[in-house]
Amino acid sequence: MLTASHLSKHYDTARGPVSILEDVSLNVTRGDSVAIMGPSGCGKSTLLYILGALERPSAGTVTLDDRNPYELNEADQAAFRNEHVGFVFQDHLLLPQLSALDNVLAPTLVSRSTQAATESLERARALLGAVGLSSRMDHRPGELSGGERQRVAVARALILQPSILLCDEPTGNLDRASADAVAELLVSLQDDHKIMLLVVTHSPALAARFGRRYELNDRALAPA
Ligand SMILES: Nc1ncnc2c1ncn2[C@@H]1O[C@H](COP(=O)(O)OP(=O)(O)OP(=O)(O)O)[C@@H](O)[C@H]1O
Ligand SMILES: [Mg+2]
């Protein structure tokens, strides 16, 4: 279970502090799927980073199965992320010089898990198959379409079998058909893997496919 309690976030800028989130609380249990919507700049990515142990909140706590990643030292925090969190970034962040397959395998190279390399390879192939890219495994990101790159990013986020999958506008740059394919994929993966799924999206159609919907507006999170 993911519990976020009374989160706030402000950034110190040259013009003084800027408040992004105020008193945001959220509980997500295994098998839950949650959509987070809201206008550009309202703090959706920031919230996702905080929930994914990537950005320390200014106040409040985040716990995943009763462990607070922000109480860990840097190395343990990185290990915590590897073990628990899958992240699909807003701009996918694939490594351009690696093939699709090697991009999916990249997180296993820094993992402390004892998972054998052959097992990782099999799993990466299976995930690329699950996202419909069996015939594109050896393509580099520059040789893939936008939707295909997003799907590689989804496969990569799942390679270490996270308990939580955080997706930041996974269909943001896609045409309708590709967006539908990625949405379908997320819903079915969530079902298969029984993960906690949180998706930031501007698309009401995508949001409608998830169990719960929230709107982030004026620094607060409210059911939509
Ligand atoms: N390091 C930083 N220092 C100062 N302000 C920041 C910093 N990072 C983000 N912000 C500000 O925080 C606000 C929230 O940013 P965030 O990226 O979370 O928005 P968002 O809701 O994801 O927007 P979008 O829909 O455009 O992706 C923005 O106004 C942004 O300018
Ligand atoms: Mg964003």
PDB file of C-alpha atoms and ligand atoms in Angstrom:
ATOM      1  CA  MET A   1       0.000   0.000   0.000  1.00  0.00           C
ATOM      2  CA  LEU A   2       1.151   3.499  -0.894  1.00  0.00           C
ATOM      3  CA  THR A   3       0.277   6.205   1.594  1.00  0.00           C
ATOM      4  CA  ALA A   4       0.940   9.877   1.028  1.00  0.00           C
ATOM      5  CA  SER A   5       0.083  12.051   4.016  1.00  0.00           C
ATOM      6  CA  HIS A   6      -0.146  15.823   4.124  1.00  0.00           C
ATOM      7  CA  LEU A   7       2.397  16.390   1.388  1.00  0.00           C
ATOM      8  CA  SER A   8       3.471  19.866   0.552  1.00  0.00           C
ATOM      9  CA  LYS A   9       6.111  21.044  -1.876  1.00  0.00           C
ATOM     10  CA  HIS A  10       7.641  24.415  -2.459  1.00  0.00           C
ATOM     11  CA  TYR A  11      10.616  25.470  -4.508  1.00  0.00           C
ATOM     12  CA  ASP A  12      12.960  28.222  -3.430  1.00  0.00           C
ATOM     13  CA  THR A  13      13.540  30.504  -6.367  1.00  0.00           C
ATOM     14  CA  ALA A  14      15.380  33.802  -6.811  1.00  0.00           C
ATOM     15  CA  ARG A  15      12.032  35.552  -6.341  1.00  0.00           C
ATOM     16  CA  GLY A  16      11.252  33.676  -3.145  1.00  0.00           C
ATOM     17  CA  PRO A  17       9.482  30.394  -2.398  1.00  0.00           C
ATOM     18  CA  VAL A  18       6.908  29.073  -4.870  1.00  0.00           C
ATOM     19  CA  SER A  19       4.304  26.748  -3.418  1.00  0.00           C
ATOM     20  CA  ILE A  20       3.294  23.836  -5.685  1.00  0.00           C
ATOM     21  CA  LEU A  21       1.443  21.364  -3.427  1.00  0.00           C
ATOM     22  CA  GLU A  22      -0.363  21.938  -0.135  1.00  0.00           C
ATOM     23  CA  ASP A  23      -1.629  19.207   2.178  1.00  0.00           C
ATOM     24  CA  VAL A  24      -2.026  16.481  -0.437  1.00  0.00           C
ATOM     25  CA  SER A  25      -2.986  13.035   0.882  1.00  0.00           C
ATOM     26  CA  LEU A  26      -3.625   9.861  -1.072  1.00  0.00           C
ATOM     27  CA  ASN A  27      -3.893   6.121  -0.397  1.00  0.00           C
ATOM     28  CA  VAL A  28      -3.393   3.527  -3.108  1.00  0.00           C
ATOM     29  CA  THR A  29      -3.699  -0.207  -2.550  1.00  0.00           C
ATOM     30  CA  ARG A  30      -2.586  -3.129  -4.691  1.00  0.00           C
ATOM     31  CA  GLY A  31      -4.845  -3.507  -7.709  1.00  0.00           C
ATOM     32  CA  ASP A  32      -5.913   0.159  -7.561  1.00  0.00           C
ATOM     33  CA  SER A  33      -5.661   2.298 -10.637  1.00  0.00           C
ATOM     34  CA  VAL A  34      -5.691   6.063 -10.270  1.00  0.00           C
ATOM     35  CA  ALA A  35      -5.758   8.860 -12.830  1.00  0.00           C
ATOM     36  CA  ILE A  36      -4.486  12.320 -11.924  1.00  0.00           C
ATOM     37  CA  MET A  37      -5.588  15.228 -14.078  1.00  0.00           C
ATOM     38  CA  GLY A  38      -5.094  18.961 -13.915  1.00  0.00           C
ATOM     39  CA  PRO A  39      -3.878  21.955 -15.900  1.00  0.00           C
ATOM     40  CA  SER A  40      -0.315  22.333 -17.135  1.00  0.00           C
ATOM     41  CA  GLY A  41       2.048  23.466 -14.405  1.00  0.00           C
ATOM     42  CA  CYS A  42      -0.259  22.494 -11.511  1.00  0.00           C
ATOM     43  CA  GLY A  43       2.262  20.027 -10.079  1.00  0.00           C
ATOM     44  CA  LYS A  44       1.258  16.624 -11.471  1.00  0.00           C
ATOM     45  CA  SER A  45       4.774  15.541 -12.426  1.00  0.00           C
ATOM     46  CA  THR A  46       6.079  16.896  -9.124  1.00  0.00           C
ATOM     47  CA  LEU A  47       3.527  14.816  -7.219  1.00  0.00           C
ATOM     48  CA  LEU A  48       4.433  11.707  -9.201  1.00  0.00           C
ATOM     49  CA  TYR A  49       8.147  12.254  -8.516  1.00  0.00           C
ATOM     50  CA  ILE A  50       7.428  12.632  -4.795  1.00  0.00           C
ATOM     51  CA  LEU A  51       5.348   9.434  -4.761  1.00  0.00           C
ATOM     52  CA  GLY A  52       8.076   7.609  -6.705  1.00  0.00           C
ATOM     53  CA  ALA A  53      10.869   8.465  -4.257  1.00  0.00           C
ATOM     54  CA  LEU A  54      12.486  10.776  -6.795  1.00  0.00           C
ATOM     55  CA  GLU A  55      11.807  14.167  -5.177  1.00  0.00           C
ATOM     56  CA  ARG A  56      11.717  14.862  -1.465  1.00  0.00           C
ATOM     57  CA  PRO A  57       8.549  16.627  -0.281  1.00  0.00           C
ATOM     58  CA  SER A  58       8.928  19.865   1.697  1.00  0.00           C
ATOM     59  CA  ALA A  59       6.602  18.419   4.335  1.00  0.00           C
ATOM     60  CA  GLY A  60       4.523  15.293   4.804  1.00  0.00           C
ATOM     61  CA  THR A  61       5.351  11.618   4.391  1.00  0.00           C
ATOM     62  CA  VAL A  62       5.288   8.941   1.727  1.00  0.00           C
ATOM     63  CA  THR A  63       5.288   5.288   2.725  1.00  0.00           C
ATOM     64  CA  LEU A  64       5.193   2.178   0.603  1.00  0.00           C
ATOM     65  CA  ASP A  65       4.323  -0.902   2.636  1.00  0.00           C
ATOM     66  CA  ASP A  66       5.196   1.071   5.780  1.00  0.00           C
ATOM     67  CA  ARG A  67       8.642   2.112   4.554  1.00  0.00           C
ATOM     68  CA  ASN A  68       9.449   5.759   4.008  1.00  0.00           C
ATOM     69  CA  PRO A  69      12.041   6.099   1.220  1.00  0.00           C
ATOM     70  CA  TYR A  70      12.974   9.625   2.313  1.00  0.00           C
ATOM     71  CA  GLU A  71      14.292   8.267   5.607  1.00  0.00           C
ATOM     72  CA  LEU A  72      16.862   6.170   3.725  1.00  0.00           C
ATOM     73  CA  ASN A  73      20.318   7.231   2.663  1.00  0.00           C
ATOM     74  CA  GLU A  74      20.903   7.886  -1.030  1.00  0.00           C
ATOM     75  CA  ALA A  75      22.123   4.386  -1.917  1.00  0.00           C
ATOM     76  CA  ASP A  76      19.281   2.660  -0.064  1.00  0.00           C
ATOM     77  CA  GLN A  77      16.796   5.061  -1.610  1.00  0.00           C
ATOM     78  CA  ALA A  78      18.032   4.128  -5.090  1.00  0.00           C
ATOM     79  CA  ALA A  79      17.736   0.444  -4.180  1.00  0.00           C
ATOM     80  CA  PHE A  80      14.222   1.091  -2.866  1.00  0.00           C
ATOM     81  CA  ARG A  81      13.233   2.674  -6.182  1.00  0.00           C
ATOM     82  CA  ASN A  82      14.721  -0.223  -8.118  1.00  0.00           C
ATOM     83  CA  GLU A  83      12.847  -2.721  -6.035  1.00  0.00           C
ATOM     84  CA  HIS A  84       9.448  -1.040  -5.834  1.00  0.00           C
ATOM     85  CA  VAL A  85       8.916   1.695  -8.385  1.00  0.00           C
ATOM     86  CA  GLY A  86       8.429   1.642 -12.140  1.00  0.00           C
ATOM     87  CA  PHE A  87       8.388   5.065 -13.781  1.00  0.00           C
ATOM     88  CA  VAL A  88       7.300   6.061 -17.279  1.00  0.00           C
ATOM     89  CA  PHE A  89       8.549   9.612 -17.717  1.00  0.00           C
ATOM     90  CA  GLN A  90       6.708  12.347 -19.576  1.00  0.00           C
ATOM     91  CA  ASP A  91       9.347  12.310 -22.320  1.00  0.00           C
ATOM     92  CA  HIS A  92      10.081   8.549 -22.120  1.00  0.00           C
ATOM     93  CA  LEU A  93      13.861   9.039 -21.619  1.00  0.00           C
ATOM     94  CA  LEU A  94      15.057   6.046 -23.594  1.00  0.00           C
ATOM     95  CA  LEU A  95      18.781   5.808 -24.233  1.00  0.00           C
ATOM     96  CA  PRO A  96      19.229   6.628 -27.931  1.00  0.00           C
ATOM     97  CA  GLN A  97      22.281   4.452 -28.530  1.00  0.00           C
ATOM     98  CA  LEU A  98      20.660   1.272 -27.161  1.00  0.00           C
ATOM     99  CA  SER A  99      18.221  -1.063 -28.879  1.00  0.00           C
ATOM    100  CA  ALA A 100      14.674  -1.426 -27.560  1.00  0.00           C
ATOM    101  CA  LEU A 101      15.707  -4.679 -25.897  1.00  0.00           C
ATOM    102  CA  ASP A 102      18.770  -3.142 -24.219  1.00  0.00           C
ATOM    103  CA  ASN A 103      16.700  -0.162 -23.061  1.00  0.00           C
ATOM    104  CA  VAL A 104      14.306  -2.551 -21.338  1.00  0.00           C
ATOM    105  CA  LEU A 105      17.251  -4.405 -19.800  1.00  0.00           C
ATOM    106  CA  ALA A 106      19.048  -1.252 -18.620  1.00  0.00           C
ATOM    107  CA  PRO A 107      17.473  -1.183 -15.101  1.00  0.00           C
ATOM    108  CA  THR A 108      18.606  -4.774 -14.477  1.00  0.00           C
ATOM    109  CA  LEU A 109      22.242  -3.750 -14.908  1.00  0.00           C
ATOM    110  CA  VAL A 110      22.215  -1.594 -11.774  1.00  0.00           C
ATOM    111  CA  SER A 111      19.866  -3.781  -9.782  1.00  0.00           C
ATOM    112  CA  ARG A 112      21.149  -5.472  -6.676  1.00  0.00           C
ATOM    113  CA  SER A 113      18.738  -8.279  -7.334  1.00  0.00           C
ATOM    114  CA  THR A 114      20.293 -11.655  -7.948  1.00  0.00           C
ATOM    115  CA  GLN A 115      18.029 -12.230 -10.919  1.00  0.00           C
ATOM    116  CA  ALA A 116      20.248 -13.975 -13.446  1.00  0.00           C
ATOM    117  CA  ALA A 117      21.032 -12.171 -16.673  1.00  0.00           C
ATOM    118  CA  THR A 118      19.348 -14.863 -18.735  1.00  0.00           C
ATOM    119  CA  GLU A 119      16.164 -14.515 -16.706  1.00  0.00           C
ATOM    120  CA  SER A 120      16.225 -10.755 -17.246  1.00  0.00           C
ATOM    121  CA  LEU A 121      16.679 -11.270 -20.955  1.00  0.00           C
ATOM    122  CA  GLU A 122      13.736 -13.653 -21.134  1.00  0.00           C
ATOM    123  CA  ARG A 123      11.597 -11.275 -19.157  1.00  0.00           C
ATOM    124  CA  ALA A 124      12.583  -8.299 -21.335  1.00  0.00           C
ATOM    125  CA  ARG A 125      11.658 -10.254 -24.452  1.00  0.00           C
ATOM    126  CA  ALA A 126       8.351 -11.306 -22.925  1.00  0.00           C
ATOM    127  CA  LEU A 127       7.530  -7.724 -21.918  1.00  0.00           C
ATOM    128  CA  LEU A 128       8.352  -6.394 -25.374  1.00  0.00           C
ATOM    129  CA  GLY A 129       6.105  -9.113 -26.736  1.00  0.00           C
ATOM    130  CA  ALA A 130       3.357  -8.076 -24.321  1.00  0.00           C
ATOM    131  CA  VAL A 131       3.556  -4.492 -25.558  1.00  0.00           C
ATOM    132  CA  GLY A 132       3.412  -5.680 -29.161  1.00  0.00           C
ATOM    133  CA  LEU A 133       7.022  -5.024 -30.115  1.00  0.00           C
ATOM    134  CA  SER A 134       8.429  -8.505 -30.740  1.00  0.00           C
ATOM    135  CA  SER A 135       9.489  -7.431 -34.205  1.00  0.00           C
ATOM    136  CA  ARG A 136      11.109  -4.177 -33.023  1.00  0.00           C
ATOM    137  CA  MET A 137      13.441  -5.407 -30.267  1.00  0.00           C
ATOM    138  CA  ASP A 138      16.613  -4.533 -32.127  1.00  0.00           C
ATOM    139  CA  HIS A 139      15.458  -1.104 -33.209  1.00  0.00           C
ATOM    140  CA  ARG A 140      16.956   1.942 -31.552  1.00  0.00           C
ATOM    141  CA  PRO A 141      14.596   4.666 -30.274  1.00  0.00           C
ATOM    142  CA  GLY A 142      15.314   6.751 -33.392  1.00  0.00           C
ATOM    143  CA  GLU A 143      14.005   3.860 -35.469  1.00  0.00           C
ATOM    144  CA  LEU A 144      10.733   3.624 -33.522  1.00  0.00           C
ATOM    145  CA  SER A 145       7.501   5.625 -33.682  1.00  0.00           C
ATOM    146  CA  GLY A 146       6.418   7.781 -30.732  1.00  0.00           C
ATOM    147  CA  GLY A 147       3.881   5.208 -29.583  1.00  0.00           C
ATOM    148  CA  GLU A 148       6.428   2.419 -29.884  1.00  0.00           C
ATOM    149  CA  ARG A 149       8.888   4.400 -27.760  1.00  0.00           C
ATOM    150  CA  GLN A 150       6.223   4.910 -25.096  1.00  0.00           C
ATOM    151  CA  ARG A 151       5.560   1.170 -25.113  1.00  0.00           C
ATOM    152  CA  VAL A 152       9.290   0.431 -24.699  1.00  0.00           C
ATOM    153  CA  ALA A 153       9.253   2.826 -21.727  1.00  0.00           C
ATOM    154  CA  VAL A 154       6.316   0.912 -20.218  1.00  0.00           C
ATOM    155  CA  ALA A 155       8.142  -2.406 -20.697  1.00  0.00           C
ATOM    156  CA  ARG A 156      11.285  -0.940 -19.127  1.00  0.00           C
ATOM    157  CA  ALA A 157       9.303   0.319 -16.135  1.00  0.00           C
ATOM    158  CA  LEU A 158       8.034  -3.223 -15.514  1.00  0.00           C
ATOM    159  CA  ILE A 159      11.293  -5.160 -15.909  1.00  0.00           C
ATOM    160  CA  LEU A 160      12.113  -5.196 -12.184  1.00  0.00           C
ATOM    161  CA  GLN A 161       8.550  -6.185 -11.253  1.00  0.00           C
ATOM    162  CA  PRO A 162       7.663  -3.036  -9.327  1.00  0.00           C
ATOM    163  CA  SER A 163       4.759  -2.910  -6.922  1.00  0.00           C
ATOM    164  CA  ILE A 164       3.857   0.540  -8.173  1.00  0.00           C
ATOM    165  CA  LEU A 165       3.832   1.891 -11.719  1.00  0.00           C
ATOM    166  CA  LEU A 166       3.831   5.671 -12.149  1.00  0.00           C
ATOM    167  CA  CYS A 167       3.145   6.992 -15.639  1.00  0.00           C
ATOM    168  CA  ASP A 168       3.496  10.654 -16.520  1.00  0.00           C
ATOM    169  CA  GLU A 169       1.303  11.426 -19.530  1.00  0.00           C
ATOM    170  CA  PRO A 170       2.108   8.124 -21.235  1.00  0.00           C
ATOM    171  CA  THR A 171      -0.114   8.968 -24.193  1.00  0.00           C
ATOM    172  CA  GLY A 172       0.607  12.692 -24.296  1.00  0.00           C
ATOM    173  CA  ASN A 173       2.323  12.828 -27.671  1.00  0.00           C
ATOM    174  CA  LEU A 174       0.403  10.082 -29.395  1.00  0.00           C
ATOM    175  CA  ASP A 175      -2.247   9.907 -32.058  1.00  0.00           C
ATOM    176  CA  ARG A 176      -5.610   8.499 -31.093  1.00  0.00           C
ATOM    177  CA  ALA A 177      -4.921   4.901 -32.150  1.00  0.00           C
ATOM    178  CA  SER A 178      -1.493   4.727 -30.467  1.00  0.00           C
ATOM    179  CA  ALA A 179      -2.910   6.389 -27.338  1.00  0.00           C
ATOM    180  CA  ASP A 180      -5.674   3.797 -27.227  1.00  0.00           C
ATOM    181  CA  ALA A 181      -3.119   1.003 -27.630  1.00  0.00           C
ATOM    182  CA  VAL A 182      -0.970   2.302 -24.750  1.00  0.00           C
ATOM    183  CA  ALA A 183      -4.085   2.820 -22.590  1.00  0.00           C
ATOM    184  CA  GLU A 184      -5.253  -0.709 -23.319  1.00  0.00           C
ATOM    185  CA  LEU A 185      -1.800  -1.975 -22.471  1.00  0.00           C
ATOM    186  CA  LEU A 186      -1.674  -0.164 -19.109  1.00  0.00           C
ATOM    187  CA  VAL A 187      -5.085  -1.450 -18.086  1.00  0.00           C
ATOM    188  CA  SER A 188      -4.264  -5.038 -19.025  1.00  0.00           C
ATOM    189  CA  LEU A 189      -0.789  -4.944 -17.449  1.00  0.00           C
ATOM    190  CA  GLN A 190      -2.287  -3.601 -14.265  1.00  0.00           C
ATOM    191  CA  ASP A 191      -4.717  -6.485 -14.267  1.00  0.00           C
ATOM    192  CA  ASP A 192      -2.024  -9.102 -15.004  1.00  0.00           C
ATOM    193  CA  HIS A 193       0.584  -7.822 -12.572  1.00  0.00           C
ATOM    194  CA  LYS A 194      -1.737  -6.594  -9.780  1.00  0.00           C
ATOM    195  CA  ILE A 195       0.303  -3.462  -9.392  1.00  0.00           C
ATOM    196  CA  MET A 196      -0.693  -0.062  -8.097  1.00  0.00           C
ATOM    197  CA  LEU A 197      -1.069   2.121 -11.156  1.00  0.00           C
ATOM    198  CA  LEU A 198      -1.004   5.920 -11.107  1.00  0.00           C
ATOM    199  CA  VAL A 199      -1.304   7.750 -14.383  1.00  0.00           C
ATOM    200  CA  VAL A 200      -1.083  11.473 -15.027  1.00  0.00           C
ATOM    201  CA  THR A 201      -3.074  12.403 -18.073  1.00  0.00           C
ATOM    202  CA  HIS A 202      -4.810  15.279 -19.826  1.00  0.00           C
ATOM    203  CA  SER A 203      -7.080  12.814 -21.576  1.00  0.00           C
ATOM    204  CA  PRO A 204     -10.555  12.309 -20.058  1.00  0.00           C
ATOM    205  CA  ALA A 205     -10.894   9.187 -22.233  1.00  0.00           C
ATOM    206  CA  LEU A 206      -7.778   7.662 -20.711  1.00  0.00           C
ATOM    207  CA  ALA A 207      -8.723   8.771 -17.181  1.00  0.00           C
ATOM    208  CA  ALA A 208     -12.125   7.108 -17.575  1.00  0.00           C
ATOM    209  CA  ARG A 209     -10.457   3.727 -17.854  1.00  0.00           C
ATOM    210  CA  PHE A 210      -9.035   3.831 -14.348  1.00  0.00           C
ATOM    211  CA  GLY A 211     -10.675   2.997 -11.049  1.00  0.00           C
ATOM    212  CA  ARG A 212     -10.349   6.434  -9.448  1.00  0.00           C
ATOM    213  CA  ARG A 213      -9.872   9.912 -10.807  1.00  0.00           C
ATOM    214  CA  TYR A 214      -8.414  12.963  -9.096  1.00  0.00           C
ATOM    215  CA  GLU A 215      -7.984  16.555 -10.145  1.00  0.00           C
ATOM    216  CA  LEU A 216      -4.966  18.528  -8.979  1.00  0.00           C
ATOM    217  CA  ASN A 217      -5.901  22.156  -8.907  1.00  0.00           C
ATOM    218  CA  ASP A 218      -4.803  25.119  -6.870  1.00  0.00           C
ATOM    219  CA  ARG A 219      -2.220  22.950  -5.054  1.00  0.00           C
ATOM    220  CA  ALA A 220      -4.808  20.501  -3.718  1.00  0.00           C
ATOM    221  CA  LEU A 221      -5.931  17.056  -4.836  1.00  0.00           C
ATOM    222  CA  ALA A 222      -9.672  16.411  -5.052  1.00  0.00           C
ATOM    223  CA  PRO A 223     -11.749  13.508  -6.435  1.00  0.00           C
ATOM    224  CA  ALA A 224     -12.866  14.298  -9.985  1.00  0.00           C
TER     225      ALA A 224
HETATM  226  N1  LIG B   1      13.101  22.952  -9.740  1.00  0.00           N
HETATM  227  C1  LIG B   1      12.091  23.817  -9.806  1.00  0.00           C
HETATM  228  N2  LIG B   1      12.221  25.080  -9.309  1.00  0.00           N
HETATM  229  C2  LIG B   1      11.206  25.943  -9.357  1.00  0.00           C
HETATM  230  N3  LIG B   1       9.977  25.676  -9.854  1.00  0.00           N
HETATM  231  C3  LIG B   1       9.787  24.446 -10.356  1.00  0.00           C
HETATM  232  C4  LIG B   1      10.820  23.453 -10.362  1.00  0.00           C
HETATM  233  N4  LIG B   1      10.318  22.329 -10.923  1.00  0.00           N
HETATM  234  C5  LIG B   1       9.048  22.606 -11.251  1.00  0.00           C
HETATM  235  N5  LIG B   1       8.720  23.881 -10.918  1.00  0.00           N
HETATM  236  C6  LIG B   1       7.417  24.513 -11.107  1.00  0.00           C
HETATM  237  O1  LIG B   1       6.455  23.698 -10.461  1.00  0.00           O
HETATM  238  C7  LIG B   1       5.231  23.762 -11.165  1.00  0.00           C
HETATM  239  C8  LIG B   1       4.699  22.336 -11.337  1.00  0.00           C
HETATM  240  O2  LIG B   1       5.518  21.642 -12.281  1.00  0.00           O
HETATM  241  P1  LIG B   1       5.116  20.206 -12.815  1.00  0.00           P
HETATM  242  O3  LIG B   1       6.157  19.786 -13.771  1.00  0.00           O
HETATM  243  O4  LIG B   1       4.882  19.333 -11.636  1.00  0.00           O
HETATM  244  O5  LIG B   1       3.731  20.543 -13.544  1.00  0.00           O
HETATM  245  P2  LIG B   1       2.757  19.558 -14.360  1.00  0.00           P
HETATM  246  O6  LIG B   1       1.424  19.616 -13.708  1.00  0.00           O
HETATM  247  O7  LIG B   1       3.401  18.227 -14.517  1.00  0.00           O
HETATM  248  O8  LIG B   1       2.666  20.304 -15.763  1.00  0.00           O
HETATM  249  P3  LIG B   1       2.533  19.700 -17.258  1.00  0.00           P
HETATM  250  O9  LIG B   1       1.103  19.262 -17.412  1.00  0.00           O
HETATM  251  O10 LIG B   1       2.843  20.865 -18.127  1.00  0.00           O
HETATM  252  O11 LIG B   1       3.527  18.578 -17.395  1.00  0.00           O
HETATM  253  C9  LIG B   1       5.490  24.500 -12.457  1.00  0.00           C
HETATM  254  O12 LIG B   1       4.933  25.789 -12.346  1.00  0.00           O
HETATM  255  C10 LIG B   1       6.997  24.570 -12.555  1.00  0.00           C
HETATM  256  O13 LIG B   1       7.407  25.758 -13.154  1.00  0.00           O
HETATM  257 MG    MG B   2       4.174  17.181 -16.124  1.00  0.00          MG
END
